[in-house]
């Protein structure tokens, strides 16, 4: 027999996570709580039909333990905040932190962290207690590459404001304060380097990576999510641009290839840019690979052509 959420209606139990003791208090027998149709993501925790391959769902299940002083941190907090993580990242467990002198729980499936109190902010997102996005960013400096740290910082600084007009909840001052709270712990050098290179305007990790590749290759720093207008008419908002040379750069994710409507829209977009006198360089993930990425070569060529036409 499968467990159905309707079985638990009126029992004041959340199907995405409750403890055995909560189940007993709600009226379930211990025999029922140990039947095989209930999921057991953690010792003493039960779920009903939860997607246990989803990290956020696992966090919700663990949170039912309601351990005083615990908060999700590191990679788990980053996932809760929706921060972009390294492309091939797979979480090894749930990151749970406490502040000293408390000691973290030792539960299978949990990666425990004991933090030094240093002004870290704990917030609540979707009912889950976790480190603030800025402190999470600082915590990950000892675990991810510099370019991934820059991409996360770009995300926190930008949010989706270029589209929605709603400012991000994080400012550069917030990131700098988080770096100071991080003190001398592992990764602090990368934090300082990242702060120098984080920019407002990047809307994806790959856009951030593309910008860094271009600058590291000695090319000028492009403007981000630049709005192109021709005779006061809006033409397009392009990912990166060199307005003085009328060179636009667009990063195309895989969905641009697999979705027919998006693919057709890209063709029309390039035609509009060309009609407005812009040279459009389209870049894919494959163009960012290698010691000298093809994207760098293509953009350098486009800038050279623009310079020869407009010396």
Short mmCIF file of C-alpha atoms in Angstrom, two decimals:
data_model
loop_
_atom_site.label_atom_id
_atom_site.label_comp_id
_atom_site.label_asym_id
_atom_site.label_seq_id
_atom_site.Cartn_x
_atom_site.Cartn_y
_atom_site.Cartn_z
CA UNK A 1 0.00 0.00 0.00
CA UNK A 2 1.33 3.44 -0.91
CA UNK A 3 1.23 6.35 1.50
CA UNK A 4 -1.04 9.15 0.34
CA UNK A 5 -1.03 12.73 1.60
CA UNK A 6 -4.78 12.42 2.26
CA UNK A 7 -4.00 9.92 5.04
CA UNK A 8 -2.33 12.75 6.93
CA UNK A 9 -4.99 15.41 6.37
CA UNK A 10 -6.09 16.84 9.68
CA UNK A 11 -3.12 15.35 11.55
CA UNK A 12 -1.12 18.61 11.61
CA UNK A 13 1.76 16.83 9.88
CA UNK A 14 3.63 18.17 6.86
CA UNK A 15 4.02 15.39 4.26
CA UNK A 16 7.36 16.91 3.20
CA UNK A 17 8.80 16.16 6.62
CA UNK A 18 7.86 15.15 10.16
CA UNK A 19 9.60 13.30 12.95
CA UNK A 20 8.54 10.02 14.49
CA UNK A 21 7.73 11.77 17.76
CA UNK A 22 5.60 14.35 15.90
CA UNK A 23 3.77 11.50 14.19
CA UNK A 24 3.06 9.77 17.50
CA UNK A 25 1.76 12.99 19.04
CA UNK A 26 -0.49 13.45 15.98
CA UNK A 27 -2.04 10.03 16.55
CA UNK A 28 -0.10 7.68 14.28
CA UNK A 29 0.96 4.35 15.71
CA UNK A 30 4.61 3.43 15.81
CA UNK A 31 3.77 0.44 13.61
CA UNK A 32 2.39 2.85 10.98
CA UNK A 33 5.46 5.08 11.22
CA UNK A 34 7.79 2.18 10.50
CA UNK A 35 5.96 0.80 7.47
CA UNK A 36 7.98 0.66 4.27
CA UNK A 37 5.71 3.03 2.32
CA UNK A 38 6.96 6.03 4.33
CA UNK A 39 10.24 7.54 3.18
CA UNK A 40 13.08 7.82 5.72
CA UNK A 41 15.48 10.49 4.44
CA UNK A 42 17.11 10.94 7.88
CA UNK A 43 17.12 9.07 11.16
CA UNK A 44 13.81 9.73 12.91
CA UNK A 45 12.31 11.67 9.96
CA UNK A 46 9.48 10.58 7.68
CA UNK A 47 8.22 12.02 4.40
CA UNK A 48 5.32 11.17 2.09
CA UNK A 49 5.96 11.27 -1.66
CA UNK A 50 8.82 13.75 -1.39
CA UNK A 51 11.30 14.08 -4.25
CA UNK A 52 14.36 13.01 -2.34
CA UNK A 53 16.58 13.62 -5.36
CA UNK A 54 15.79 17.32 -4.89
CA UNK A 55 18.17 19.01 -2.45
CA UNK A 56 15.67 21.62 -1.31
CA UNK A 57 13.14 18.85 -0.54
CA UNK A 58 15.78 17.11 1.59
CA UNK A 59 16.38 20.38 3.46
CA UNK A 60 12.64 20.67 4.14
CA UNK A 61 12.60 17.10 5.45
CA UNK A 62 15.58 17.69 7.73
CA UNK A 63 14.13 20.97 9.02
CA UNK A 64 11.28 18.99 10.62
CA UNK A 65 13.75 18.00 13.35
CA UNK A 66 13.55 21.60 14.60
CA UNK A 67 16.94 21.56 16.32
CA UNK A 68 17.45 24.86 18.12
CA UNK A 69 20.34 26.91 16.75
CA UNK A 70 20.78 24.99 13.49
CA UNK A 71 20.71 26.69 10.08
CA UNK A 72 21.49 25.53 6.57
CA UNK A 73 24.83 26.81 5.29
CA UNK A 74 27.39 26.50 2.50
CA UNK A 75 26.08 24.64 -0.60
CA UNK A 76 22.68 23.89 0.94
CA UNK A 77 22.09 27.57 1.70
CA UNK A 78 23.25 28.47 -1.82
CA UNK A 79 20.66 26.09 -3.30
CA UNK A 80 17.94 27.51 -1.05
CA UNK A 81 18.86 31.03 -2.18
CA UNK A 82 18.91 29.94 -5.85
CA UNK A 83 22.57 30.90 -6.30
CA UNK A 84 24.40 29.56 -9.38
CA UNK A 85 26.73 26.72 -8.45
CA UNK A 86 29.57 25.11 -10.43
CA UNK A 87 28.20 23.37 -13.52
CA UNK A 88 28.91 19.80 -12.47
CA UNK A 89 28.31 20.23 -8.74
CA UNK A 90 26.56 17.39 -6.92
CA UNK A 91 25.89 17.89 -3.18
CA UNK A 92 27.42 15.21 -0.97
CA UNK A 93 24.92 15.88 1.83
CA UNK A 94 22.97 18.60 3.63
CA UNK A 95 25.14 21.40 5.05
CA UNK A 96 23.96 22.27 8.56
CA UNK A 97 25.74 24.81 10.77
CA UNK A 98 25.64 25.93 14.39
CA UNK A 99 27.54 28.67 16.16
CA UNK A 100 30.12 27.72 18.78
CA UNK A 101 29.96 26.69 21.57
CA UNK A 102 27.03 24.62 20.27
CA UNK A 103 27.96 21.34 18.65
CA UNK A 104 26.39 20.27 15.36
CA UNK A 105 24.23 17.17 15.03
CA UNK A 106 25.88 14.00 13.77
CA UNK A 107 23.27 12.45 11.49
CA UNK A 108 23.84 10.33 8.40
CA UNK A 109 23.39 12.50 5.30
CA UNK A 110 24.41 15.71 7.09
CA UNK A 111 27.64 17.67 6.66
CA UNK A 112 28.03 19.41 10.04
CA UNK A 113 29.69 22.82 10.46
CA UNK A 114 30.63 24.63 13.66
CA UNK A 115 30.97 28.36 12.97
CA UNK A 116 32.68 31.08 14.94
CA UNK A 117 30.16 33.81 15.83
CA UNK A 118 31.24 36.82 13.80
CA UNK A 119 28.09 38.71 12.93
CA UNK A 120 26.76 36.19 10.40
CA UNK A 121 23.13 36.78 9.48
CA UNK A 122 20.61 33.95 9.63
CA UNK A 123 17.49 34.46 7.51
CA UNK A 124 14.39 32.46 6.61
CA UNK A 125 13.70 31.50 3.00
CA UNK A 126 10.59 29.48 2.14
CA UNK A 127 10.33 28.47 5.79
CA UNK A 128 13.95 27.29 5.98
CA UNK A 129 16.50 28.86 8.35
CA UNK A 130 19.75 29.46 6.50
CA UNK A 131 22.72 31.75 6.33
CA UNK A 132 22.16 34.98 4.43
CA UNK A 133 23.02 34.90 0.75
CA UNK A 134 26.03 37.16 1.33
CA UNK A 135 27.44 35.03 4.16
CA UNK A 136 26.80 31.90 2.11
CA UNK A 137 28.82 33.43 -0.74
CA UNK A 138 31.70 34.09 1.65
CA UNK A 139 31.51 30.55 3.10
CA UNK A 140 31.83 29.00 -0.37
CA UNK A 141 35.08 30.86 -1.12
CA UNK A 142 37.06 27.94 0.25
CA UNK A 143 35.19 25.40 -1.90
CA UNK A 144 34.71 26.86 -5.39
CA UNK A 145 36.97 28.41 -8.03
CA UNK A 146 37.55 32.14 -8.31
CA UNK A 147 35.49 32.36 -11.50
CA UNK A 148 32.56 30.55 -9.83
CA UNK A 149 32.84 32.94 -6.89
CA UNK A 150 32.70 35.90 -9.28
CA UNK A 151 29.65 34.44 -11.03
CA UNK A 152 27.86 34.04 -7.69
CA UNK A 153 28.75 37.61 -6.74
CA UNK A 154 27.45 38.88 -10.10
CA UNK A 155 24.19 37.03 -9.43
CA UNK A 156 23.81 38.50 -5.93
CA UNK A 157 24.59 42.02 -7.10
CA UNK A 158 22.31 41.89 -10.17
CA UNK A 159 19.35 39.66 -9.35
CA UNK A 160 16.90 39.96 -12.25
CA UNK A 161 16.72 43.77 -12.14
CA UNK A 162 17.67 44.24 -15.83
CA UNK A 163 14.42 42.44 -16.69
CA UNK A 164 12.09 43.11 -13.76
CA UNK A 165 13.31 46.53 -12.63
CA UNK A 166 13.33 45.23 -9.03
CA UNK A 167 16.70 45.91 -7.34
CA UNK A 168 18.61 42.99 -5.89
CA UNK A 169 18.51 42.48 -2.13
CA UNK A 170 22.33 42.43 -2.08
CA UNK A 171 24.65 45.40 -2.54
CA UNK A 172 28.40 45.59 -3.00
CA UNK A 173 28.62 46.88 0.58
CA UNK A 174 26.82 43.72 1.75
CA UNK A 175 29.34 41.50 -0.04
CA UNK A 176 32.28 43.47 1.33
CA UNK A 177 30.86 43.19 4.87
CA UNK A 178 30.46 39.41 4.44
CA UNK A 179 34.08 39.16 3.30
CA UNK A 180 35.19 41.01 6.43
CA UNK A 181 33.14 38.67 8.62
CA UNK A 182 34.87 35.75 6.93
CA UNK A 183 38.10 36.92 8.57
CA UNK A 184 41.21 34.88 7.86
CA UNK A 185 39.46 31.61 7.10
CA UNK A 186 40.22 29.56 3.93
CA UNK A 187 39.26 31.33 0.73
CA UNK A 188 39.61 34.89 2.00
CA UNK A 189 42.15 35.72 -0.73
CA UNK A 190 39.69 34.59 -3.41
CA UNK A 191 36.99 36.71 -1.76
CA UNK A 192 39.15 39.81 -2.11
CA UNK A 193 40.03 38.98 -5.71
CA UNK A 194 36.38 38.28 -6.55
CA UNK A 195 35.21 41.57 -5.04
CA UNK A 196 37.44 43.44 -7.49
CA UNK A 197 35.87 41.65 -10.47
CA UNK A 198 32.20 41.33 -9.56
CA UNK A 199 30.01 43.44 -11.82
CA UNK A 200 26.38 44.47 -11.89
CA UNK A 201 24.48 43.34 -14.99
CA UNK A 202 25.39 39.70 -15.59
CA UNK A 203 22.30 37.49 -15.80
CA UNK A 204 23.92 34.05 -15.95
CA UNK A 205 27.11 32.30 -14.81
CA UNK A 206 28.12 31.76 -18.45
CA UNK A 207 27.82 35.48 -19.18
CA UNK A 208 30.10 36.09 -16.19
CA UNK A 209 32.56 33.46 -17.43
CA UNK A 210 32.55 34.98 -20.92
CA UNK A 211 33.30 38.45 -19.54
CA UNK A 212 36.21 37.14 -17.46
CA UNK A 213 37.65 35.22 -20.42
CA UNK A 214 37.56 38.34 -22.62
CA UNK A 215 39.19 40.57 -20.01
CA UNK A 216 41.82 37.97 -19.08
CA UNK A 217 42.71 37.76 -22.79
CA UNK A 218 43.54 41.46 -22.78
CA UNK A 219 40.35 42.73 -24.43
CA UNK A 220 38.50 45.77 -23.05
CA UNK A 221 35.83 45.09 -20.45
CA UNK A 222 32.44 44.94 -22.19
CA UNK A 223 29.25 46.57 -20.99
CA UNK A 224 26.66 44.13 -19.63
CA UNK A 225 23.05 43.72 -20.76
CA UNK A 226 23.34 46.77 -22.94
CA UNK A 227 20.14 48.18 -24.46
CA UNK A 228 20.60 49.02 -28.12
CA UNK A 229 18.40 51.73 -29.60
CA UNK A 230 18.28 53.03 -33.14
CA UNK A 231 16.62 56.42 -33.69
CA UNK A 232 14.94 56.04 -30.26
CA UNK A 233 13.53 52.62 -31.21
CA UNK A 234 14.49 49.69 -29.02
CA UNK A 235 16.42 47.04 -30.97
CA UNK A 236 17.60 44.53 -28.35
CA UNK A 237 19.19 44.08 -24.95
CA UNK A 238 22.40 42.16 -25.58
CA UNK A 239 24.39 40.18 -23.02
CA UNK A 240 27.68 41.99 -23.59
CA UNK A 241 28.56 44.92 -25.83
CA UNK A 242 31.27 47.25 -27.04
CA UNK A 243 29.06 50.22 -27.97
CA UNK A 244 31.89 52.34 -29.37
CA UNK A 245 32.63 49.56 -31.89
CA UNK A 246 29.01 48.45 -32.31
CA UNK A 247 29.90 44.87 -31.42
CA UNK A 248 27.23 42.85 -29.60
CA UNK A 249 27.93 39.49 -27.94
CA UNK A 250 25.18 37.02 -27.11
CA UNK A 251 25.63 33.83 -25.08
CA UNK A 252 23.32 31.09 -26.33
CA UNK A 253 22.46 28.34 -23.85
CA UNK A 254 21.49 24.90 -25.07
CA UNK A 255 17.79 25.78 -25.12
CA UNK A 256 18.54 28.24 -27.94
CA UNK A 257 19.39 25.18 -30.05
CA UNK A 258 16.71 22.77 -28.89
CA UNK A 259 13.71 25.10 -28.75
CA UNK A 260 12.45 25.99 -32.24
CA UNK A 261 10.84 29.29 -31.29
CA UNK A 262 13.94 30.46 -29.43
CA UNK A 263 16.15 29.46 -32.37
CA UNK A 264 13.95 31.44 -34.77
CA UNK A 265 13.95 34.43 -32.41
CA UNK A 266 17.77 34.36 -32.42
CA UNK A 267 17.78 34.61 -36.21
CA UNK A 268 15.42 37.61 -36.14
CA UNK A 269 17.50 39.17 -33.36
CA UNK A 270 20.69 38.93 -35.40
CA UNK A 271 18.91 40.41 -38.43
CA UNK A 272 17.71 43.38 -36.34
CA UNK A 273 21.22 43.96 -34.98
CA UNK A 274 22.75 43.81 -38.46
CA UNK A 275 20.11 46.21 -39.80
CA UNK A 276 21.02 48.63 -37.01
CA UNK A 277 24.68 48.46 -38.01
CA UNK A 278 25.90 46.13 -35.26
CA UNK A 279 28.15 43.09 -35.64
CA UNK A 280 26.62 40.28 -33.56
CA UNK A 281 28.86 37.53 -32.16
CA UNK A 282 26.93 34.50 -30.89
CA UNK A 283 28.73 32.31 -28.35
CA UNK A 284 27.93 28.82 -27.01
CA UNK A 285 29.35 26.73 -24.17
CA UNK A 286 31.71 25.00 -26.62
CA UNK A 287 33.18 28.40 -27.51
CA UNK A 288 34.35 28.90 -23.91
CA UNK A 289 36.53 25.79 -23.81
CA UNK A 290 40.23 25.47 -24.39
CA UNK A 291 43.37 27.39 -23.49
CA UNK A 292 42.36 30.11 -25.95
CA UNK A 293 38.56 29.91 -26.20
CA UNK A 294 37.02 30.35 -29.63
CA UNK A 295 34.83 33.08 -28.12
CA UNK A 296 37.90 35.23 -27.46
CA UNK A 297 39.14 34.76 -31.03
CA UNK A 298 35.71 35.64 -32.49
CA UNK A 299 35.29 38.77 -30.39
CA UNK A 300 38.84 39.92 -31.06
CA UNK A 301 38.24 39.50 -34.79
CA UNK A 302 34.96 41.45 -34.60
CA UNK A 303 36.65 44.30 -32.74
CA UNK A 304 39.51 44.35 -35.26
CA UNK A 305 37.07 44.57 -38.17
CA UNK A 306 35.19 47.38 -36.42
CA UNK A 307 38.45 49.26 -35.83
CA UNK A 308 39.47 48.93 -39.49
CA UNK A 309 36.10 50.25 -40.65
CA UNK A 310 36.07 53.08 -38.14
CA UNK A 311 39.69 53.98 -37.43
#
